[in-house]
Amino acid sequence: MSSSSTPPQIDLLVLDDVKDSILETLKSHFIVHIYKDEESLKPIASKIRAVATTGGMGMMRPDLMASLPNLEIISVNGVGTDRINLEEAAKRNIAITIATNVSTNDVADTAMMLLLNLKRHFRFNEDYLYEGKWSREGYPPLAHSLEKCRLGVVGFGHIGQAIARRATASEMEVAYYNRRPRSETSYKYIPDLIELASWSDILVLAVPGCAETDKMIDASILKALGPQGVLINIARGSVVDEEALIKALENGTIAGAGLDVFCNEPHINPAFLKLKNVTLQPHQGSATEETRQNLGQNMIDNLLAHFSGKKLLTPLT
């Protein structure tokens, strides 16, 4: 998109860290203000017409949007909107854009990485080698194959479907749960979440974080998944009842879990760190140089489109 179409002197508030290259590009188009605290925001609040943020940060506090009376657009460097008051945004006609389908492949790869680590014991085996046990004790215990496993996907948007394609390549059987069946796919649709969990050897979560999905994976779902089942979460921590999950992992209700997201990030429940049947990542689903650059550029392009009177590239629908 041509920068010549951008009107000058538009004040933009940046709420979270972005790549230096993205920040420099923003500065070339906007008057950029980096959020520090409430006091420093007050003198400029009425000038702010746009917000650049991330899915994890959102709008931080419920009152932040209210403190920006001339806000026109919130451009999200990601796909999460669970920390944005969508109802208030709609009342005020504030446009919201997300990075639809930009991080899909990296997040799907992360789901498979977590799954492979659990099933093939990669981290355990690496420690085994580094500790010199291979030469002293022989080969480590056998792991488990993905072939012929049943993989259930909860949420079948872009990311869920990308995970399904990867599972199919590993010769797994795939079914999914969604608000409605997807006509564009031939994968098996199971409309009941407990039924999907009972059917699955592996349950992968790929739903957005919102009121509808809050703690949808509870003790009953984990029990249905069963003692040989594993849970993979690359969605949002809020989707899982973490206390129920920790108990299920401790007492063998399920075999293991691969988690990239948690409640109260980055201050995760320390009980997770004591478990031997988990593999954990610090919310790294989209954390590649390439995808973060593309996410940032998508955010910028949406802002430029808005202030040039053009159609938004990836509006929240």
C-alpha positions as a Markdown table, in Angstrom:
| # | Residue | x | y | z |
|---|---|---|---|---|
| 1 | Met | 0.0 | 0.0 | 0.0 |
| 2 | Ser | 1.3 | 3.4 | -0.9 |
| 3 | Ser | 2.3 | 5.7 | 2.0 |
| 4 | Ser | 1.3 | 8.7 | -0.1 |
| 5 | Ser | -2.3 | 8.0 | 0.5 |
| 6 | Thr | -2.0 | 8.4 | 4.3 |
| 7 | Pro | -3.3 | 11.6 | 5.8 |
| 8 | Pro | -0.7 | 13.3 | 8.0 |
| 9 | Gln | -0.8 | 14.0 | 11.8 |
| 10 | Ile | -2.8 | 11.1 | 13.0 |
| 11 | Asp | -2.0 | 10.1 | 16.6 |
| 12 | Leu | -1.6 | 6.4 | 17.2 |
| 13 | Leu | -1.2 | 4.6 | 20.6 |
| 14 | Val | 0.9 | 1.5 | 20.7 |
| 15 | Leu | 0.0 | -0.8 | 23.6 |
| 16 | Asp | 2.4 | -3.6 | 23.3 |
| 17 | Asp | 5.9 | -4.4 | 22.0 |
| 18 | Val | 6.3 | -4.8 | 18.2 |
| 19 | Lys | 9.3 | -5.5 | 16.1 |
| 20 | Asp | 11.6 | -2.6 | 15.6 |
| 21 | Ser | 11.0 | -2.6 | 11.9 |
| 22 | Ile | 7.3 | -2.4 | 12.4 |
| 23 | Leu | 7.6 | 0.4 | 14.9 |
| 24 | Glu | 9.8 | 2.4 | 12.5 |
| 25 | Thr | 7.2 | 1.9 | 9.7 |
| 26 | Leu | 4.4 | 3.1 | 12.0 |
| 27 | Lys | 6.4 | 6.2 | 12.9 |
| 28 | Ser | 6.8 | 6.9 | 9.2 |
| 29 | His | 3.0 | 7.1 | 8.8 |
| 30 | Phe | 1.7 | 8.2 | 12.2 |
| 31 | Ile | 2.5 | 10.3 | 15.3 |
| 32 | Val | 3.3 | 7.3 | 17.5 |
| 33 | His | 2.8 | 7.3 | 21.3 |
| 34 | Ile | 4.0 | 4.3 | 23.3 |
| 35 | Tyr | 1.7 | 3.5 | 26.2 |
| 36 | Lys | 3.5 | 3.8 | 29.6 |
| 37 | Asp | 0.9 | 4.5 | 32.2 |
| 38 | Glu | -2.5 | 6.2 | 32.8 |
| 39 | Glu | -1.0 | 9.5 | 33.9 |
| 40 | Ser | 1.2 | 9.9 | 30.8 |
| 41 | Leu | -1.8 | 9.1 | 28.6 |
| 42 | Lys | -4.2 | 11.7 | 29.9 |
| 43 | Pro | -2.6 | 14.8 | 28.2 |
| 44 | Ile | -2.9 | 13.1 | 24.7 |
| 45 | Ala | -5.9 | 10.9 | 25.2 |
| 46 | Ser | -8.2 | 13.1 | 23.2 |
| 47 | Lys | -5.8 | 13.1 | 20.2 |
| 48 | Ile | -5.6 | 9.3 | 19.9 |
| 49 | Arg | -7.5 | 8.1 | 16.8 |
| 50 | Ala | -6.0 | 4.7 | 16.5 |
| 51 | Val | -4.6 | 1.9 | 18.7 |
| 52 | Ala | -2.1 | -0.8 | 17.7 |
| 53 | Thr | -2.1 | -3.7 | 20.0 |
| 54 | Thr | -1.7 | -7.5 | 20.2 |
| 55 | Gly | -4.2 | -10.3 | 20.9 |
| 56 | Gly | -2.6 | -11.0 | 24.3 |
| 57 | Met | -2.6 | -7.3 | 25.4 |
| 58 | Gly | -5.9 | -6.2 | 23.9 |
| 59 | Met | -7.0 | -3.0 | 25.5 |
| 60 | Met | -5.6 | -4.0 | 28.9 |
| 61 | Arg | -8.2 | -2.5 | 31.2 |
| 62 | Pro | -12.0 | -2.0 | 30.6 |
| 63 | Asp | -11.6 | 1.7 | 31.1 |
| 64 | Leu | -8.9 | 2.3 | 28.6 |
| 65 | Met | -11.2 | 2.5 | 25.6 |
| 66 | Ala | -13.5 | 4.9 | 27.5 |
| 67 | Ser | -10.5 | 7.2 | 28.1 |
| 68 | Leu | -10.0 | 7.7 | 24.3 |
| 69 | Pro | -13.0 | 9.7 | 23.1 |
| 70 | Asn | -11.9 | 10.0 | 19.5 |
| 71 | Leu | -10.8 | 6.4 | 18.9 |
| 72 | Glu | -11.7 | 5.2 | 15.4 |
| 73 | Ile | -9.8 | 1.9 | 15.0 |
| 74 | Ile | -8.1 | -0.9 | 17.0 |
| 75 | Ser | -5.7 | -2.8 | 14.8 |
| 76 | Val | -4.7 | -6.1 | 16.4 |
| 77 | Asn | -1.2 | -7.6 | 15.7 |
| 78 | Gly | -2.7 | -11.1 | 16.0 |
| 79 | Val | -6.1 | -12.8 | 16.1 |
| 80 | Gly | -7.2 | -12.5 | 19.7 |
| 81 | Thr | -10.0 | -10.1 | 20.7 |
| 82 | Asp | -10.9 | -11.6 | 24.1 |
| 83 | Arg | -9.3 | -8.6 | 25.9 |
| 84 | Ile | -11.2 | -6.0 | 23.9 |
| 85 | Asn | -14.7 | -4.9 | 24.8 |
| 86 | Leu | -16.4 | -5.7 | 21.5 |
| 87 | Glu | -19.8 | -4.6 | 22.6 |
| 88 | Glu | -18.6 | -1.1 | 23.5 |
| 89 | Ala | -16.5 | -0.9 | 20.3 |
| 90 | Ala | -19.7 | -1.7 | 18.3 |
| 91 | Lys | -21.7 | 1.0 | 20.1 |
| 92 | Arg | -19.0 | 3.6 | 19.3 |
| 93 | Asn | -18.5 | 2.4 | 15.8 |
| 94 | Ile | -14.8 | 1.6 | 16.4 |
| 95 | Ala | -13.4 | -0.5 | 13.7 |
| 96 | Ile | -11.4 | -3.6 | 14.8 |
| 97 | Thr | -9.0 | -5.5 | 12.5 |
| 98 | Ile | -7.3 | -8.8 | 13.2 |
| 99 | Ala | -4.6 | -10.7 | 11.3 |
| 100 | Thr | -6.9 | -13.3 | 9.8 |
| 101 | Asn | -4.9 | -16.3 | 8.5 |
| 102 | Val | -1.5 | -14.7 | 8.8 |
| 103 | Ser | -0.2 | -16.9 | 11.6 |
| 104 | Thr | -2.1 | -20.0 | 10.7 |
| 105 | Asn | 0.8 | -22.2 | 9.6 |
| 106 | Asp | 3.2 | -21.4 | 12.4 |
| 107 | Val | 0.5 | -22.0 | 15.0 |
| 108 | Ala | -0.5 | -25.3 | 13.4 |
| 109 | Asp | 3.2 | -26.3 | 13.3 |
| 110 | Thr | 3.4 | -25.4 | 17.1 |
| 111 | Ala | 0.4 | -27.8 | 17.8 |
| 112 | Met | 2.2 | -30.6 | 16.0 |
| 113 | Met | 5.5 | -29.8 | 17.7 |
| 114 | Leu | 3.8 | -30.1 | 21.1 |
| 115 | Leu | 2.1 | -33.3 | 20.0 |
| 116 | Leu | 5.3 | -34.9 | 18.7 |
| 117 | Asn | 7.2 | -33.9 | 21.8 |
| 118 | Leu | 4.7 | -35.6 | 24.0 |
| 119 | Lys | 4.3 | -38.8 | 21.9 |
| 120 | Arg | 7.9 | -39.2 | 20.8 |
| 121 | His | 9.5 | -38.0 | 24.1 |
| 122 | Phe | 11.9 | -35.6 | 22.3 |
| 123 | Arg | 12.7 | -33.5 | 25.4 |
| 124 | Phe | 13.1 | -36.6 | 27.6 |
| 125 | Asn | 15.3 | -38.2 | 25.0 |
| 126 | Glu | 17.5 | -35.1 | 24.6 |
| 127 | Asp | 18.0 | -34.9 | 28.4 |
| 128 | Tyr | 18.7 | -38.7 | 28.4 |
| 129 | Leu | 21.5 | -38.2 | 25.8 |
| 130 | Tyr | 23.0 | -35.1 | 27.4 |
| 131 | Glu | 23.1 | -36.8 | 30.8 |
| 132 | Gly | 25.2 | -39.7 | 29.4 |
| 133 | Lys | 22.5 | -42.3 | 30.0 |
| 134 | Trp | 22.6 | -43.7 | 26.4 |
| 135 | Ser | 26.1 | -45.0 | 26.9 |
| 136 | Arg | 25.5 | -46.2 | 30.5 |
| 137 | Glu | 22.0 | -47.6 | 30.3 |
| 138 | Gly | 21.3 | -48.2 | 26.6 |
| 139 | Tyr | 18.4 | -46.8 | 24.7 |
| 140 | Pro | 15.6 | -44.9 | 26.4 |
| 141 | Pro | 12.0 | -46.3 | 26.7 |
| 142 | Leu | 10.0 | -46.6 | 23.5 |
| 143 | Ala | 7.7 | -43.8 | 22.5 |
| 144 | His | 4.4 | -43.8 | 20.7 |
| 145 | Ser | 3.5 | -43.4 | 17.0 |
| 146 | Leu | 1.0 | -40.8 | 15.6 |
| 147 | Glu | -0.1 | -43.2 | 12.8 |
| 148 | Lys | -3.7 | -44.4 | 13.2 |
| 149 | Cys | -4.3 | -42.1 | 16.2 |
| 150 | Arg | -7.6 | -40.3 | 16.3 |
| 151 | Leu | -7.2 | -36.5 | 16.5 |
| 152 | Gly | -10.1 | -34.3 | 17.5 |
| 153 | Val | -9.9 | -30.6 | 16.7 |
| 154 | Val | -12.0 | -28.2 | 18.8 |
| 155 | Gly | -12.7 | -25.2 | 16.6 |
| 156 | Phe | -12.3 | -25.6 | 12.8 |
| 157 | Gly | -11.3 | -22.2 | 11.4 |
| 158 | His | -8.1 | -21.6 | 9.5 |
| 159 | Ile | -5.9 | -22.9 | 12.2 |
| 160 | Gly | -8.0 | -26.0 | 13.1 |
| 161 | Gln | -8.1 | -27.0 | 9.4 |
| 162 | Ala | -4.3 | -26.5 | 9.0 |
| 163 | Ile | -3.8 | -28.8 | 12.0 |
| 164 | Ala | -6.1 | -31.4 | 10.4 |
| 165 | Arg | -4.1 | -31.3 | 7.2 |
| 166 | Arg | -0.9 | -31.9 | 9.2 |
| 167 | Ala | -2.5 | -34.8 | 11.1 |
| 168 | Thr | -3.7 | -36.3 | 7.8 |
| 169 | Ala | -0.1 | -36.2 | 6.5 |
| 170 | Ser | 0.9 | -38.2 | 9.6 |
| 171 | Glu | -1.8 | -40.7 | 8.7 |
| 172 | Met | -4.0 | -39.9 | 11.6 |
| 173 | Glu | -7.8 | -40.0 | 11.6 |
| 174 | Val | -9.4 | -36.5 | 12.1 |
| 175 | Ala | -12.7 | -35.3 | 13.4 |
| 176 | Tyr | -13.8 | -31.9 | 14.6 |
| 177 | Tyr | -16.2 | -30.0 | 16.8 |
| 178 | Asn | -17.4 | -26.6 | 15.7 |
| 179 | Arg | -20.5 | -24.3 | 16.2 |
| 180 | Arg | -21.6 | -25.6 | 12.8 |
| 181 | Pro | -20.3 | -28.1 | 10.2 |
| 182 | Arg | -17.8 | -26.7 | 7.6 |
| 183 | Ser | -19.1 | -27.4 | 4.1 |
| 184 | Glu | -15.7 | -26.9 | 2.6 |
| 185 | Thr | -14.2 | -29.9 | 4.3 |
| 186 | Ser | -14.8 | -33.7 | 4.2 |
| 187 | Tyr | -13.5 | -34.3 | 7.8 |
| 188 | Lys | -15.9 | -35.9 | 10.2 |
| 189 | Tyr | -18.0 | -33.5 | 12.2 |
| 190 | Ile | -19.0 | -34.4 | 15.7 |
| 191 | Pro | -21.4 | -31.8 | 17.2 |
| 192 | Asp | -21.0 | -32.8 | 20.8 |
| 193 | Leu | -17.8 | -32.0 | 22.6 |
| 194 | Ile | -17.9 | -34.9 | 25.1 |
| 195 | Glu | -18.5 | -37.2 | 22.2 |
| 196 | Leu | -15.5 | -35.8 | 20.3 |
| 197 | Ala | -13.3 | -36.2 | 23.4 |
| 198 | Ser | -14.5 | -39.8 | 23.9 |
| 199 | Trp | -13.7 | -40.5 | 20.3 |
| 200 | Ser | -10.2 | -38.9 | 20.4 |
| 201 | Asp | -6.8 | -40.1 | 21.3 |
| 202 | Ile | -5.6 | -36.5 | 21.0 |
| 203 | Leu | -7.7 | -33.4 | 21.6 |
| 204 | Val | -6.4 | -30.1 | 20.0 |
| 205 | Leu | -7.9 | -26.8 | 21.0 |
| 206 | Ala | -8.1 | -24.1 | 18.3 |
| 207 | Val | -11.0 | -21.9 | 19.4 |
| 208 | Pro | -10.9 | -18.2 | 20.2 |
| 209 | Gly | -11.0 | -17.1 | 23.8 |
| 210 | Cys | -14.4 | -15.6 | 24.6 |
| 211 | Ala | -17.3 | -16.0 | 27.0 |
| 212 | Glu | -18.7 | -18.9 | 24.9 |
| 213 | Thr | -15.4 | -20.9 | 25.2 |
| 214 | Asp | -14.4 | -20.0 | 28.8 |
| 215 | Lys | -13.4 | -23.2 | 30.6 |
| 216 | Met | -15.1 | -25.3 | 27.9 |
| 217 | Ile | -12.5 | -28.0 | 28.6 |
| 218 | Asp | -13.5 | -29.0 | 32.1 |
| 219 | Ala | -13.3 | -32.2 | 34.2 |
| 220 | Ser | -16.0 | -34.0 | 32.3 |
| 221 | Ile | -14.2 | -33.4 | 28.9 |
| 222 | Leu | -10.9 | -34.6 | 30.4 |
| 223 | Lys | -12.5 | -37.7 | 31.8 |
| 224 | Ala | -14.0 | -38.4 | 28.4 |
| 225 | Leu | -10.6 | -38.0 | 26.8 |
| 226 | Gly | -9.4 | -40.8 | 29.0 |
| 227 | Pro | -6.2 | -42.2 | 30.5 |
| 228 | Gln | -4.5 | -42.7 | 27.2 |
| 229 | Gly | -5.5 | -39.3 | 25.8 |
| 230 | Val | -3.5 | -36.1 | 25.4 |
| 231 | Leu | -4.6 | -32.5 | 25.3 |
| 232 | Ile | -2.9 | -29.8 | 23.1 |
| 233 | Asn | -3.7 | -26.2 | 23.6 |
| 234 | Ile | -2.6 | -23.5 | 21.2 |
| 235 | Ala | -5.8 | -21.4 | 21.6 |
| 236 | Arg | -6.1 | -19.5 | 24.8 |
| 237 | Gly | -5.5 | -20.4 | 28.5 |
| 238 | Ser | -9.1 | -19.4 | 29.3 |
| 239 | Val | -10.5 | -22.3 | 27.2 |
| 240 | Val | -9.3 | -24.8 | 29.9 |
| 241 | Asp | -10.3 | -25.2 | 33.5 |
| 242 | Glu | -6.6 | -25.3 | 34.6 |
| 243 | Glu | -7.3 | -26.6 | 38.1 |
| 244 | Ala | -9.2 | -29.5 | 36.6 |
| 245 | Leu | -6.4 | -30.1 | 34.0 |
| 246 | Ile | -3.7 | -30.2 | 36.7 |
| 247 | Lys | -5.7 | -32.7 | 38.7 |
| 248 | Ala | -6.3 | -34.8 | 35.6 |
| 249 | Leu | -2.6 | -34.8 | 34.8 |
| 250 | Glu | -1.6 | -35.6 | 38.4 |
| 251 | Asn | -4.0 | -38.5 | 38.9 |
| 252 | Gly | -3.8 | -40.0 | 35.4 |
| 253 | Thr | -7.2 | -39.1 | 34.2 |
| 254 | Ile | -5.4 | -38.1 | 30.9 |
| 255 | Ala | -1.9 | -39.2 | 29.8 |
| 256 | Gly | -0.4 | -35.8 | 29.1 |
| 257 | Ala | -0.7 | -32.2 | 27.8 |
| 258 | Gly | 1.1 | -29.9 | 25.4 |
| 259 | Leu | 0.5 | -26.3 | 26.3 |
| 260 | Asp | 1.5 | -23.0 | 24.6 |
| 261 | Val | -1.0 | -20.8 | 26.4 |
| 262 | Phe | -2.1 | -20.4 | 30.0 |
| 263 | Cys | -4.3 | -18.4 | 32.3 |
| 264 | Asn | -2.7 | -15.4 | 33.9 |
| 265 | Glu | 0.3 | -15.3 | 31.4 |
| 266 | Pro | 3.2 | -15.0 | 32.0 |
| 267 | His | 2.6 | -15.9 | 35.6 |
| 268 | Ile | 1.5 | -19.5 | 35.1 |
| 269 | Asn | 0.4 | -21.8 | 37.8 |
| 270 | Pro | 3.6 | -23.3 | 39.2 |
| 271 | Ala | 2.0 | -26.7 | 39.5 |
| 272 | Phe | 2.5 | -27.1 | 35.8 |
| 273 | Leu | 6.3 | -27.0 | 36.3 |
| 274 | Lys | 6.3 | -30.0 | 38.6 |
| 275 | Leu | 4.5 | -32.3 | 36.2 |
| 276 | Lys | 6.4 | -34.9 | 34.2 |
| 277 | Asn | 3.7 | -35.6 | 31.6 |
| 278 | Val | 3.6 | -32.1 | 30.0 |
| 279 | Thr | 5.5 | -30.1 | 27.4 |
| 280 | Leu | 5.2 | -26.4 | 27.8 |
| 281 | Gln | 6.0 | -23.3 | 25.7 |
| 282 | Pro | 5.8 | -19.6 | 26.6 |
| 283 | His | 3.0 | -18.6 | 24.1 |
| 284 | Gln | 5.2 | -19.1 | 21.0 |
| 285 | Gly | 2.6 | -20.1 | 18.4 |
| 286 | Ser | 3.3 | -17.3 | 16.0 |
| 287 | Ala | 6.8 | -16.5 | 17.3 |
| 288 | Thr | 8.8 | -16.6 | 14.1 |
| 289 | Glu | 10.6 | -13.7 | 12.5 |
| 290 | Glu | 8.6 | -14.1 | 9.3 |
| 291 | Thr | 5.1 | -14.3 | 10.8 |
| 292 | Arg | 5.7 | -11.5 | 13.3 |
| 293 | Gln | 6.8 | -9.3 | 10.4 |
| 294 | Asn | 3.7 | -10.3 | 8.4 |
| 295 | Leu | 1.5 | -9.7 | 11.4 |
| 296 | Gly | 2.9 | -6.3 | 11.9 |
| 297 | Gln | 2.6 | -5.4 | 8.3 |
| 298 | Asn | -1.0 | -6.5 | 8.2 |
| 299 | Met | -1.7 | -4.3 | 11.2 |
| 300 | Ile | -0.1 | -1.3 | 9.5 |
| 301 | Asp | -1.9 | -2.0 | 6.2 |
| 302 | Asn | -5.3 | -2.0 | 8.0 |
| 303 | Leu | -4.5 | 1.3 | 9.7 |
| 304 | Leu | -3.5 | 2.9 | 6.4 |
| 305 | Ala | -6.6 | 1.6 | 4.7 |
| 306 | His | -8.8 | 3.0 | 7.4 |
| 307 | Phe | -7.3 | 6.5 | 7.3 |
| 308 | Ser | -7.2 | 6.5 | 3.5 |
| 309 | Gly | -10.9 | 5.7 | 3.3 |
| 310 | Lys | -10.3 | 2.3 | 1.8 |
| 311 | Lys | -11.8 | -1.1 | 2.6 |
| 312 | Leu | -10.2 | -2.8 | 5.6 |
| 313 | Leu | -8.1 | -5.8 | 4.6 |
| 314 | Thr | -9.0 | -8.1 | 7.5 |
| 315 | Pro | -11.8 | -6.6 | 9.6 |
| 316 | Leu | -13.2 | -8.5 | 12.5 |
| 317 | Thr | -16.4 | -10.1 | 11.3 |
